[in-house]
PDB file of C-alpha atoms in Angstrom:
ATOM      1  CA  THR A   1      74.573  47.339 -21.616  1.00 74.00           C
ATOM      2  CA  TYR A   2      73.974  50.944 -22.558  1.00 82.00           C
ATOM      3  CA  LYS A   3      73.085  53.743 -20.200  1.00 87.00           C
ATOM      4  CA  VAL A   4      71.247  56.845 -21.335  1.00 90.00           C
ATOM      5  CA  VAL A   5      73.282  59.887 -20.275  1.00 94.00           C
ATOM      6  CA  ALA A   6      71.385  62.585 -22.179  1.00 96.00           C
ATOM      7  CA  ILE A   7      67.868  63.202 -23.407  1.00 97.00           C
ATOM      8  CA  GLY A   8      68.277  65.106 -26.633  1.00 96.00           C
ATOM      9  CA  GLU A   9      66.788  68.346 -27.834  1.00 97.00           C
ATOM     10  CA  ASN A  10      63.039  67.990 -28.533  1.00 98.00           C
ATOM     11  CA  ALA A  11      63.277  64.202 -27.980  1.00 97.00           C
ATOM     12  CA  PHE A  12      59.712  63.853 -26.662  1.00 97.00           C
ATOM     13  CA  ALA A  13      58.326  67.271 -27.612  1.00 98.00           C
ATOM     14  CA  ASN A  14      54.567  67.480 -28.166  1.00 98.00           C
ATOM     15  CA  ASN A  15      53.915  63.938 -26.914  1.00 97.00           C
ATOM     16  CA  LYS A  16      50.363  64.042 -25.564  1.00 96.00           C
ATOM     17  CA  LYS A  17      50.490  60.599 -23.862  1.00 97.00           C
ATOM     18  CA  ILE A  18      53.428  60.844 -21.429  1.00 96.00           C
ATOM     19  CA  LYS A  19      52.125  61.217 -17.856  1.00 97.00           C
ATOM     20  CA  THR A  20      55.244  60.436 -15.802  1.00 96.00           C
ATOM     21  CA  VAL A  21      58.944  60.803 -16.511  1.00 94.00           C
ATOM     22  CA  GLU A  22      61.223  58.628 -14.359  1.00 91.00           C
ATOM     23  CA  LEU A  23      64.844  59.474 -15.067  1.00 90.00           C
ATOM     24  CA  SER A  24      67.462  56.806 -14.526  1.00 88.00           C
ATOM     25  CA  ASP A  25      70.418  57.645 -12.333  1.00 89.00           C
ATOM     26  CA  SER A  26      72.700  57.818 -15.387  1.00 92.00           C
ATOM     27  CA  VAL A  27      70.953  60.778 -17.063  1.00 94.00           C
ATOM     28  CA  LYS A  28      73.148  63.877 -16.788  1.00 96.00           C
ATOM     29  CA  VAL A  29      71.503  66.249 -19.292  1.00 97.00           C
ATOM     30  CA  ILE A  30      67.945  67.031 -20.349  1.00 97.00           C
ATOM     31  CA  GLY A  31      68.226  68.945 -23.606  1.00 98.00           C
ATOM     32  CA  ASN A  32      66.439  72.057 -24.799  1.00 98.00           C
ATOM     33  CA  GLY A  33      62.755  71.375 -25.397  1.00 98.00           C
ATOM     34  CA  ALA A  34      63.114  67.676 -24.534  1.00 98.00           C
ATOM     35  CA  PHE A  35      59.586  67.420 -23.081  1.00 98.00           C
ATOM     36  CA  THR A  36      58.124  70.717 -24.264  1.00 98.00           C
ATOM     37  CA  SER A  37      54.340  70.730 -24.741  1.00 98.00           C
ATOM     38  CA  CYS A  38      53.841  67.298 -23.195  1.00 98.00           C
ATOM     39  CA  THR A  39      50.446  68.446 -21.981  1.00 97.00           C
ATOM     40  CA  ALA A  40      49.542  65.197 -20.151  1.00 98.00           C
ATOM     41  CA  LEU A  41      52.825  65.165 -18.173  1.00 97.00           C
ATOM     42  CA  GLU A  42      52.017  65.300 -14.449  1.00 97.00           C
ATOM     43  CA  LYS A  43      55.128  64.060 -12.671  1.00 95.00           C
ATOM     44  CA  ILE A  44      58.898  64.240 -13.086  1.00 93.00           C
ATOM     45  CA  GLU A  45      60.955  61.910 -10.914  1.00 88.00           C
ATOM     46  CA  PHE A  46      64.618  62.887 -10.621  1.00 77.00           C
ATOM     47  CA  ARG A  47      65.431  60.347  -7.885  1.00 65.00           C
ATOM     48  CA  SER A  48      67.098  63.074  -5.830  1.00 60.00           C
ATOM     49  CA  ASN A  49      69.078  60.751  -3.591  1.00 67.00           C
ATOM     50  CA  LYS A  50      70.815  58.943  -6.495  1.00 78.00           C
ATOM     51  CA  SER A  51      70.606  61.304  -9.445  1.00 85.00           C
ATOM     52  CA  SER A  52      73.572  62.390 -11.542  1.00 91.00           C
ATOM     53  CA  LEU A  53      71.529  65.013 -13.408  1.00 94.00           C
ATOM     54  CA  GLN A  54      73.620  68.133 -14.016  1.00 95.00           C
ATOM     55  CA  LYS A  55      71.791  70.262 -16.570  1.00 96.00           C
ATOM     56  CA  ILE A  56      68.226  71.050 -17.639  1.00 97.00           C
ATOM     57  CA  GLY A  57      68.050  72.955 -20.917  1.00 97.00           C
ATOM     58  CA  ASN A  58      65.927  75.849 -22.086  1.00 97.00           C
ATOM     59  CA  GLY A  59      62.258  74.958 -22.388  1.00 97.00           C
ATOM     60  CA  ALA A  60      62.939  71.348 -21.405  1.00 98.00           C
ATOM     61  CA  PHE A  61      59.505  71.150 -19.745  1.00 98.00           C
ATOM     62  CA  ALA A  62      57.907  74.286 -21.230  1.00 98.00           C
ATOM     63  CA  ASP A  63      54.117  74.244 -21.565  1.00 98.00           C
ATOM     64  CA  CYS A  64      53.734  71.095 -19.440  1.00 97.00           C
ATOM     65  CA  THR A  65      50.683  72.515 -17.721  1.00 96.00           C
ATOM     66  CA  GLN A  66      49.716  69.432 -15.680  1.00 98.00           C
ATOM     67  CA  ILE A  67      52.876  69.463 -13.520  1.00 97.00           C
ATOM     68  CA  THR A  68      52.126  70.835 -10.035  1.00 97.00           C
ATOM     69  CA  GLU A  69      55.311  70.080  -8.063  1.00 95.00           C
ATOM     70  CA  ILE A  70      58.989  69.358  -8.727  1.00 93.00           C
ATOM     71  CA  THR A  71      61.783  68.082  -6.506  1.00 91.00           C
ATOM     72  CA  LEU A  72      65.217  68.853  -7.983  1.00 91.00           C
ATOM     73  CA  PRO A  73      68.401  66.938  -7.115  1.00 89.00           C
ATOM     74  CA  ALA A  74      71.521  68.523  -5.621  1.00 87.00           C
ATOM     75  CA  THR A  75      73.615  67.454  -8.612  1.00 90.00           C
ATOM     76  CA  ILE A  76      72.148  70.111 -10.939  1.00 92.00           C
ATOM     77  CA  TYR A  77      74.489  73.027 -11.592  1.00 91.00           C
ATOM     78  CA  SER A  78      72.844  74.452 -14.728  1.00 93.00           C
ATOM     79  CA  LEU A  79      69.125  75.126 -14.944  1.00 94.00           C
ATOM     80  CA  SER A  80      67.868  77.293 -17.787  1.00 95.00           C
ATOM     81  CA  SER A  81      65.776  80.326 -16.928  1.00 93.00           C
ATOM     82  CA  GLY A  82      63.003  78.935 -19.178  1.00 96.00           C
ATOM     83  CA  ALA A  83      63.186  75.270 -18.174  1.00 97.00           C
ATOM     84  CA  PHE A  84      59.602  75.342 -16.853  1.00 97.00           C
ATOM     85  CA  LYS A  85      58.251  78.219 -18.974  1.00 97.00           C
ATOM     86  CA  ASN A  86      54.447  78.408 -18.987  1.00 97.00           C
ATOM     87  CA  CYS A  87      54.123  75.595 -16.427  1.00 97.00           C
ATOM     88  CA  THR A  88      51.498  77.694 -14.691  1.00 96.00           C
ATOM     89  CA  ASN A  89      50.253  74.945 -12.357  1.00 97.00           C
ATOM     90  CA  ILE A  90      53.607  74.355 -10.656  1.00 97.00           C
ATOM     91  CA  THR A  91      53.092  75.657  -7.137  1.00 96.00           C
ATOM     92  CA  ASN A  92      56.101  74.124  -5.341  1.00 95.00           C
ATOM     93  CA  ILE A  93      59.693  73.501  -6.357  1.00 95.00           C
ATOM     94  CA  TYR A  94      61.893  71.778  -3.772  1.00 92.00           C
ATOM     95  CA  VAL A  95      65.657  72.325  -4.023  1.00 91.00           C
ATOM     96  CA  PRO A  96      68.495  71.258  -1.731  1.00 89.00           C
ATOM     97  CA  TRP A  97      70.540  74.395  -2.420  1.00 90.00           C
ATOM     98  CA  ALA A  98      70.655  77.735  -0.671  1.00 91.00           C
ATOM     99  CA  GLU A  99      68.774  80.614  -2.263  1.00 91.00           C
ATOM    100  CA  GLY A 100      70.716  82.027  -5.208  1.00 89.00           C
ATOM    101  CA  ALA A 101      72.863  78.927  -5.750  1.00 91.00           C
ATOM    102  CA  ILE A 102      71.275  78.407  -9.178  1.00 91.00           C
ATOM    103  CA  ALA A 103      70.277  81.601 -10.980  1.00 90.00           C
ATOM    104  CA  ASN A 104      66.910  82.579 -12.454  1.00 91.00           C
ATOM    105  CA  ALA A 105      64.509  80.896  -9.992  1.00 91.00           C
ATOM    106  CA  PRO A 106      61.695  79.929 -10.531  1.00 94.00           C
ATOM    107  CA  TRP A 107      63.011  79.033 -14.020  1.00 96.00           C
ATOM    108  CA  GLY A 108      59.852  80.086 -15.832  1.00 95.00           C
ATOM    109  CA  ALA A 109      57.336  78.569 -13.389  1.00 96.00           C
ATOM    110  CA  ILE A 110      55.860  81.940 -12.474  1.00 95.00           C
ATOM    111  CA  ASN A 111      53.387  80.660  -9.860  1.00 96.00           C
ATOM    112  CA  ALA A 112      55.885  78.487  -8.001  1.00 96.00           C
ATOM    113  CA  THR A 113      57.182  78.851  -4.483  1.00 95.00           C
ATOM    114  CA  ILE A 114      60.805  77.747  -4.166  1.00 94.00           C
ATOM    115  CA  HIS A 115      61.609  75.740  -1.043  1.00 93.00           C
ATOM    116  CA  TYR A 116      65.358  76.179  -0.509  1.00 93.00           C
ATOM    117  CA  ASN A 117      67.606  73.937   1.610  1.00 90.00           C
ATOM    118  CA  THR A 118      65.151  71.047   1.320  1.00 87.00           C
ATOM    119  CA  THR A 119      66.185  67.747   2.850  1.00 87.00           C
ATOM    120  CA  TYR A 120      64.989  64.398   1.509  1.00 82.00           C
ATOM    121  CA  ASP A 121      64.065  60.971   2.832  1.00 81.00           C
ATOM    122  CA  GLU A 122      65.658  57.745   1.536  1.00 79.00           C
ATOM    123  CA  ASN A 123      63.210  57.690  -1.386  1.00 76.00           C
ATOM    124  CA  GLY A 124      64.064  61.217  -2.516  1.00 76.00           C
ATOM    125  CA  ASN A 125      60.874  62.815  -1.196  1.00 80.00           C
ATOM    126  CA  PRO A 126      61.115  66.270   0.392  1.00 85.00           C
ATOM    127  CA  ILE A 127      60.926  66.379   4.185  1.00 84.00           C
ATOM    128  CA  GLU A 128      59.005  69.336   5.525  1.00 71.00           C
ATOM    129  CA  PRO A 129      60.797  71.091   8.392  1.00 67.00           C
ATOM    130  CA  GLU A 130      59.163  70.841  11.790  1.00 66.00           C
ATOM    131  CA  VAL A 131      57.807  74.163  13.004  1.00 58.00           C
TER     132      VAL A 131
END
């Protein structure tokens, strides 16, 4: 049995058919440009409650204009400033860290609101705080 631990540089770049990316728990690195210009990509599932993802490279999801929301796992310690460059439809990014824990927010998603200190349910979905 083999487990994928890294998605290489430009591995799926310019693929116009990918709509959802579901990362297995073993993936630790998403390389530079791995999904760049995947213009049909709408959803990225990091499985926040089980993920071992540590790094998202430069332009990993650049120009993926159909993505509207991202929930990032606590295991990430390196997130490139251009990871979501030109992802102009991303309006919400949910992160479990305190503000400033990972530099360069919103990582190229210029229209995004960052929701810091997010908590998650057992399925890895963000839980909105009660007001």
